[in-house]
mmCIF file of C-alpha atoms in Angstrom:
data_model
loop_
_atom_site.group_PDB
_atom_site.id
_atom_site.type_symbol
_atom_site.label_atom_id
_atom_site.label_comp_id
_atom_site.label_asym_id
_atom_site.label_seq_id
_atom_site.Cartn_x
_atom_site.Cartn_y
_atom_site.Cartn_z
ATOM 1 C CA MET A 1 96.965 123.831 110.038
ATOM 2 C CA GLY A 2 98.891 120.675 110.686
ATOM 3 C CA ARG A 3 100.550 120.447 114.056
ATOM 4 C CA LEU A 4 104.092 119.127 113.917
ATOM 5 C CA ARG A 5 104.381 118.696 117.662
ATOM 6 C CA PRO A 6 102.125 116.807 120.063
ATOM 7 C CA ARG A 7 99.165 118.726 121.405
ATOM 8 C CA ALA A 8 98.254 119.547 124.995
ATOM 9 C CA VAL A 9 95.270 120.809 126.911
ATOM 10 C CA LYS A 10 94.982 124.516 127.594
ATOM 11 C CA THR A 11 92.190 126.843 128.660
ATOM 12 C CA TRP A 12 92.290 130.597 128.228
ATOM 13 C CA MET A 13 89.434 131.642 130.485
ATOM 14 C CA PHE A 14 87.602 130.451 133.554
ATOM 15 C CA LEU A 15 85.421 127.401 133.004
ATOM 16 C CA LEU A 16 82.517 126.372 135.204
ATOM 17 C CA LEU A 17 83.128 123.438 137.505
ATOM 18 C CA LEU A 18 81.385 120.233 136.498
ATOM 19 C CA GLY A 19 80.752 119.200 140.079
ATOM 20 C CA GLU A 20 81.984 116.404 142.288
ATOM 21 C CA ALA A 21 82.991 114.079 139.462
ATOM 22 C CA TRP A 22 85.992 116.285 138.829
ATOM 23 C CA ALA A 23 86.961 119.568 140.369
ATOM 24 C CA GLY A 24 88.286 121.706 137.536
ATOM 25 C CA HIS A 25 88.611 122.014 133.830
ATOM 26 C CA SER A 26 91.928 123.472 132.941
ATOM 27 C CA ARG A 27 95.434 123.343 134.030
ATOM 28 C CA ALA A 28 96.318 125.146 137.240
ATOM 29 C CA GLN A 29 99.501 126.592 138.580
ATOM 30 C CA GLU A 30 100.165 128.803 141.560
ATOM 31 C CA ASP A 31 99.249 131.897 139.591
ATOM 32 C CA LYS A 32 96.091 130.228 138.237
ATOM 33 C CA VAL A 33 96.950 130.776 134.574
ATOM 34 C CA LEU A 34 94.043 132.610 132.954
ATOM 35 C CA GLY A 35 91.663 131.386 135.640
ATOM 36 C CA GLY A 36 92.273 127.690 135.002
ATOM 37 C CA GLN A 37 92.073 124.888 137.543
ATOM 38 C CA GLU A 38 93.638 121.446 137.628
ATOM 39 C CA CYS A 39 91.685 118.195 137.499
ATOM 40 C CA ARG A 40 90.620 116.722 140.786
ATOM 41 C CA PRO A 41 93.463 114.240 141.446
ATOM 42 C CA HIS A 42 92.855 110.839 139.837
ATOM 43 C CA SER A 43 89.440 111.832 138.493
ATOM 44 C CA GLN A 44 90.626 110.664 135.052
ATOM 45 C CA PRO A 45 91.954 107.218 136.060
ATOM 46 C CA TRP A 46 92.391 106.133 132.424
ATOM 47 C CA GLN A 47 94.817 108.989 131.678
ATOM 48 C CA ALA A 48 98.272 107.788 130.643
ATOM 49 C CA ALA A 49 101.525 109.613 129.973
ATOM 50 C CA LEU A 50 104.101 108.468 127.414
ATOM 51 C CA PHE A 51 107.678 109.068 128.487
ATOM 52 C CA GLN A 52 111.023 108.727 126.766
ATOM 53 C CA GLY A 53 113.363 108.582 129.726
ATOM 54 C CA LYS A 54 112.306 111.570 131.817
ATOM 55 C CA GLN A 55 110.786 113.481 128.900
ATOM 56 C CA LEU A 56 107.002 113.629 128.511
ATOM 57 C CA LEU A 57 106.161 112.854 124.888
ATOM 58 C CA CYS A 58 102.392 112.481 124.695
ATOM 59 C CA GLY A 59 99.255 111.503 126.505
ATOM 60 C CA GLY A 60 97.449 108.211 126.162
ATOM 61 C CA VAL A 61 94.372 106.357 127.341
ATOM 62 C CA LEU A 62 94.167 103.035 129.181
ATOM 63 C CA ILE A 63 91.555 100.851 127.432
ATOM 64 C CA GLY A 64 92.513 97.445 128.843
ATOM 65 C CA GLY A 65 94.787 95.831 131.385
ATOM 66 C CA ASN A 66 97.826 96.188 129.134
ATOM 67 C CA TRP A 67 96.577 98.302 126.214
ATOM 68 C CA ILE A 68 96.908 102.044 125.603
ATOM 69 C CA LEU A 69 95.385 104.136 122.822
ATOM 70 C CA THR A 70 97.337 107.181 121.674
ATOM 71 C CA ALA A 71 98.081 109.168 118.521
ATOM 72 C CA ALA A 72 100.105 107.507 115.754
ATOM 73 C CA HIS A 73 102.295 110.593 115.359
ATOM 74 C CA CYS A 74 103.583 109.983 118.898
ATOM 75 C CA LYS A 75 105.415 106.831 117.780
ATOM 76 C CA LYS A 76 109.005 106.452 118.984
ATOM 77 C CA PRO A 77 111.417 103.503 118.958
ATOM 78 C CA LYS A 78 111.233 103.094 122.727
ATOM 79 C CA TYR A 79 109.161 104.521 125.563
ATOM 80 C CA THR A 80 107.358 103.750 128.794
ATOM 81 C CA VAL A 81 103.817 104.473 129.927
ATOM 82 C CA ARG A 82 103.001 106.033 133.278
ATOM 83 C CA LEU A 83 99.626 105.418 134.883
ATOM 84 C CA GLY A 84 98.087 106.783 138.063
ATOM 85 C CA GLU A 85 99.856 110.138 137.701
ATOM 86 C CA HIS A 86 98.562 113.532 138.812
ATOM 87 C CA SER A 87 101.669 115.525 139.646
ATOM 88 C CA LEU A 88 104.504 114.414 137.389
ATOM 89 C CA HIS A 89 107.064 115.190 140.088
ATOM 90 C CA ASN A 90 105.342 114.362 143.392
ATOM 91 C CA LYS A 91 104.271 110.781 144.046
ATOM 92 C CA ASP A 92 101.152 109.953 146.050
ATOM 93 C CA GLY A 93 100.861 106.180 145.726
ATOM 94 C CA PRO A 94 99.098 104.812 142.625
ATOM 95 C CA GLU A 95 101.798 105.639 140.063
ATOM 96 C CA GLN A 96 102.981 102.843 137.785
ATOM 97 C CA GLU A 97 105.534 102.874 134.967
ATOM 98 C CA ILE A 98 105.401 100.043 132.436
ATOM 99 C CA PRO A 99 107.530 99.572 129.294
ATOM 100 C CA VAL A 100 105.853 99.398 125.879
ATOM 101 C CA VAL A 101 106.639 96.152 124.068
ATOM 102 C CA GLN A 102 104.777 96.870 120.824
ATOM 103 C CA SER A 103 103.557 99.991 119.018
ATOM 104 C CA ILE A 104 100.834 99.366 116.437
ATOM 105 C CA PRO A 105 99.901 102.461 114.380
ATOM 106 C CA HIS A 106 96.745 102.243 112.293
ATOM 107 C CA PRO A 107 97.809 100.605 109.010
ATOM 108 C CA CYS A 108 96.475 103.520 106.931
ATOM 109 C CA TYR A 109 98.354 106.208 108.880
ATOM 110 C CA ASN A 110 100.893 107.996 106.670
ATOM 111 C CA SER A 111 103.904 108.710 108.858
ATOM 112 C CA SER A 112 105.907 110.208 105.971
ATOM 113 C CA ASP A 113 103.575 113.207 105.515
ATOM 114 C CA VAL A 114 103.359 115.500 108.553
ATOM 115 C CA GLU A 115 100.401 117.331 106.985
ATOM 116 C CA ASP A 116 98.357 114.136 106.648
ATOM 117 C CA HIS A 117 96.514 113.672 109.944
ATOM 118 C CA ASN A 118 94.154 110.928 108.810
ATOM 119 C CA HIS A 119 93.996 107.681 110.841
ATOM 120 C CA ASP A 120 96.119 109.250 113.618
ATOM 121 C CA LEU A 121 95.660 106.371 116.030
ATOM 122 C CA MET A 122 97.999 103.849 117.639
ATOM 123 C CA LEU A 123 97.701 100.942 120.051
ATOM 124 C CA LEU A 124 100.464 100.308 122.582
ATOM 125 C CA GLN A 125 100.864 96.913 124.192
ATOM 126 C CA LEU A 126 102.391 97.095 127.652
ATOM 127 C CA ARG A 127 104.891 94.516 128.905
ATOM 128 C CA ASP A 128 102.888 93.923 132.079
ATOM 129 C CA GLN A 129 99.277 94.188 133.134
ATOM 130 C CA ALA A 130 98.475 97.424 134.932
ATOM 131 C CA SER A 131 97.520 97.132 138.590
ATOM 132 C CA LEU A 132 93.915 98.302 138.464
ATOM 133 C CA GLY A 133 91.962 100.129 141.143
ATOM 134 C CA PRO A 134 89.959 103.339 141.639
ATOM 135 C CA LYS A 135 92.922 105.500 140.530
ATOM 136 C CA VAL A 136 94.011 103.365 137.571
ATOM 137 C CA LYS A 137 91.279 101.833 135.448
ATOM 138 C CA PRO A 138 90.427 101.503 131.759
ATOM 139 C CA ILE A 139 87.788 103.595 130.054
ATOM 140 C CA ASN A 140 85.024 102.167 127.906
ATOM 141 C CA LEU A 141 85.120 102.902 124.190
ATOM 142 C CA ALA A 142 82.077 104.749 122.892
ATOM 143 C CA ASP A 143 79.756 102.441 120.941
ATOM 144 C CA HIS A 144 78.280 105.286 118.893
ATOM 145 C CA CYS A 145 79.531 108.528 117.377
ATOM 146 C CA THR A 146 79.254 111.909 119.057
ATOM 147 C CA GLN A 147 76.505 114.458 118.413
ATOM 148 C CA PRO A 148 77.093 118.181 117.737
ATOM 149 C CA GLY A 149 76.817 120.210 120.920
ATOM 150 C CA GLN A 150 77.669 117.275 123.176
ATOM 151 C CA THR A 151 79.770 118.265 126.181
ATOM 152 C CA CYS A 152 83.049 116.406 126.628
ATOM 153 C CA ILE A 153 86.207 116.527 128.744
ATOM 154 C CA ILE A 154 89.817 116.805 127.560
ATOM 155 C CA SER A 155 92.819 116.276 129.821
ATOM 156 C CA GLY A 156 96.597 116.434 129.716
ATOM 157 C CA TRP A 157 99.877 117.864 130.998
ATOM 158 C CA GLY A 158 100.602 120.071 127.978
ATOM 159 C CA THR A 159 101.269 123.780 127.675
ATOM 160 C CA VAL A 160 98.760 126.131 129.290
ATOM 161 C CA THR A 161 99.696 129.113 127.125
ATOM 162 C CA SER A 162 100.171 129.524 123.366
ATOM 163 C CA PRO A 163 102.234 130.358 121.406
ATOM 164 C CA ARG A 164 104.590 130.750 124.391
ATOM 165 C CA GLU A 165 104.821 127.334 126.059
ATOM 166 C CA ASN A 166 104.300 126.850 129.778
ATOM 167 C CA PHE A 167 103.935 123.263 130.964
ATOM 168 C CA PRO A 168 102.164 122.458 134.246
ATOM 169 C CA ASP A 169 103.165 119.756 136.727
ATOM 170 C CA THR A 170 99.643 118.508 137.419
ATOM 171 C CA LEU A 171 97.005 117.025 135.131
ATOM 172 C CA ASN A 172 94.581 119.588 133.757
ATOM 173 C CA CYS A 173 91.056 119.218 132.425
ATOM 174 C CA ALA A 174 88.793 121.347 130.250
ATOM 175 C CA GLU A 175 85.227 121.223 129.006
ATOM 176 C CA VAL A 176 84.624 121.390 125.249
ATOM 177 C CA LYS A 177 81.664 120.861 122.946
ATOM 178 C CA ILE A 178 81.494 118.800 119.774
ATOM 179 C CA PHE A 179 81.349 120.912 116.608
ATOM 180 C CA PRO A 180 79.043 120.097 113.692
ATOM 181 C CA GLN A 181 81.116 118.362 111.029
ATOM 182 C CA LYS A 182 80.334 121.099 108.483
ATOM 183 C CA LYS A 183 81.676 123.764 110.843
ATOM 184 C CA CYS A 184 84.779 121.638 111.396
ATOM 185 C CA GLU A 185 85.285 121.284 107.622
ATOM 186 C CA ASP A 186 84.854 125.038 107.151
ATOM 187 C CA ALA A 187 87.543 125.709 109.764
ATOM 188 C CA TYR A 188 90.042 123.391 108.051
ATOM 189 C CA PRO A 189 89.095 123.215 104.342
ATOM 190 C CA GLY A 190 90.094 119.986 102.666
ATOM 191 C CA GLN A 191 91.649 118.491 105.794
ATOM 192 C CA ILE A 192 88.744 116.920 107.689
ATOM 193 C CA THR A 193 87.573 113.336 107.168
ATOM 194 C CA ASP A 194 84.922 111.226 108.876
ATOM 195 C CA GLY A 195 87.773 109.723 110.894
ATOM 196 C CA MET A 196 88.080 113.070 112.699
ATOM 197 C CA VAL A 197 85.866 115.023 115.072
ATOM 198 C CA CYS A 198 86.262 118.646 116.183
ATOM 199 C CA ALA A 199 85.660 120.017 119.658
ATOM 200 C CA GLY A 200 86.240 123.422 121.202
ATOM 201 C CA SER A 201 84.814 126.254 123.248
ATOM 202 C CA SER A 202 83.841 129.870 122.770
ATOM 203 C CA LYS A 203 85.993 130.501 125.851
ATOM 204 C CA GLY A 204 89.084 129.076 124.174
ATOM 205 C CA ALA A 205 89.312 125.649 125.808
ATOM 206 C CA ASP A 206 91.529 123.598 123.542
ATOM 207 C CA THR A 207 94.290 121.053 123.331
ATOM 208 C CA CYS A 208 97.783 122.230 122.448
ATOM 209 C CA GLN A 209 101.466 121.197 122.274
ATOM 210 C CA GLY A 210 102.478 118.394 124.593
ATOM 211 C CA ASP A 211 99.521 116.072 124.933
ATOM 212 C CA SER A 212 98.649 114.400 121.662
ATOM 213 C CA GLY A 213 97.122 111.013 122.255
ATOM 214 C CA GLY A 214 95.120 112.153 125.276
ATOM 215 C CA PRO A 215 91.402 111.483 125.716
ATOM 216 C CA LEU A 216 88.232 113.215 124.569
ATOM 217 C CA VAL A 217 85.664 111.768 126.991
ATOM 218 C CA CYS A 218 81.929 112.219 126.488
ATOM 219 C CA ASN A 219 79.366 110.796 128.927
ATOM 220 C CA GLY A 220 82.066 108.689 130.536
ATOM 221 C CA ALA A 221 83.165 106.966 127.309
ATOM 222 C CA LEU A 222 86.161 107.553 125.049
ATOM 223 C CA GLN A 223 85.100 109.359 121.866
ATOM 224 C CA GLY A 224 88.350 110.842 120.615
ATOM 225 C CA ILE A 225 92.137 110.930 120.741
ATOM 226 C CA THR A 226 93.875 114.319 120.683
ATOM 227 C CA SER A 227 95.432 114.741 117.228
ATOM 228 C CA TRP A 228 95.967 118.246 115.801
ATOM 229 C CA GLY A 229 94.606 121.789 115.493
ATOM 230 C CA SER A 230 95.394 125.460 115.005
ATOM 231 C CA ASP A 231 98.653 127.153 115.936
ATOM 232 C CA PRO A 232 98.467 129.114 118.183
ATOM 233 C CA CYS A 233 95.920 127.036 120.046
ATOM 234 C CA GLY A 234 92.666 128.181 121.587
ATOM 235 C CA ARG A 235 90.992 129.976 118.683
ATOM 236 C CA SER A 236 87.232 129.602 119.049
ATOM 237 C CA ASP A 237 86.823 129.462 115.251
ATOM 238 C CA ARG A 238 89.492 126.769 114.810
ATOM 239 C CA PRO A 239 88.733 123.908 117.200
ATOM 240 C CA GLY A 240 90.910 121.023 118.264
ATOM 241 C CA VAL A 241 90.748 117.974 116.007
ATOM 242 C CA TYR A 242 90.502 114.471 117.461
ATOM 243 C CA THR A 243 90.681 111.002 115.953
ATOM 244 C CA ASN A 244 87.057 109.828 115.875
ATOM 245 C CA ILE A 245 87.147 106.589 117.871
ATOM 246 C CA CYS A 246 83.712 105.371 116.743
ATOM 247 C CA ARG A 247 85.133 104.919 113.224
ATOM 248 C CA TYR A 248 87.913 102.639 114.423
ATOM 249 C CA LEU A 249 86.192 100.256 116.842
ATOM 250 C CA ASP A 250 86.578 97.225 114.568
ATOM 251 C CA TRP A 251 90.301 97.814 114.068
ATOM 252 C CA ILE A 252 90.896 98.351 117.796
ATOM 253 C CA LYS A 253 88.998 95.222 118.821
ATOM 254 C CA LYS A 254 90.476 93.009 116.091
ATOM 255 C CA THR A 255 94.033 94.165 116.848
ATOM 256 C CA ILE A 256 93.728 93.551 120.574
ATOM 257 C CA GLY A 257 91.990 90.221 119.930
ATOM 258 C CA SER A 258 94.750 89.044 117.593
ATOM 259 C CA LYS A 259 97.363 89.670 120.286
ATOM 260 C CA GLY A 260 95.558 87.594 122.866
#
C-alpha cells in the first residue's frame, strides 16, 4: 500500500553483526527494542537528515560536496540538511547543518497523487560545500543494477516499532536482501515498475515512517532510496520499496552537471 508519511528503518528481531565495518543493524535504545542495535557511530558517513526547524522530516544521502539525494515526496518549501550526525541530540564533533537552496524532484514524479510512487527521487543542492572527512563523505552511485539475494544495508532515525511509533535518538542500521522483481510485483500488484526495487528480511528488517529518502547501500555503493512499503512495516511478505538508482543515473549526472 502507498505510504503517506516518510519511511524509517526498523528491525523486529536480532540481526547478525556484519563485523568491524559497522557494529549493528537496527536501531537501539536502552531497552534494546526487539533485540536491535544502533549503527557504529559514523559508519554511514553519507547519511543525511532533512530538518524543518527542529523537526526531522526525512533521510538523505550525500553524493557530492553539495548534493543530496532523497525521496521526491519529502519535498518542502524550506529545510536544512544535517551531516555527520549519529545522536540527533548529543554532538560529538563532525555535525554540520547546511541550508538547501534548490530542490529538484525528478520531472516525471507526480506529486498530486499520493498513491503514485513512481520516480520518487529528488536532488537537493546545498548552499555550501560540505566539509568532508572520514565522518562526512559522499557515497558512490552504483553503476549497475542489483541482483536478487544481494545483501544490502538500510539506515535511518525512523520509528523502531510499527504501527505504534517510537523514534530513536541514534542512527540505526539493518541488513536486508534484494527481492526478485517478480516477488516484489506479487507483493504489490500493479504498483511496481522497473524504477523500483524491493528489499526485506525474513526477520522483519524494514524501513518505516520517518526516514524516506535514506540509503539502500549494497557493496559500498548506493543502489536505492527509501520510498514506500506496507503499513504496518516489517512484514516479511511485503518488503520495503526503494527508488532504483541504477535507472536514474543519467538524470542525476545531467542535473548535477547542468548546475555546475
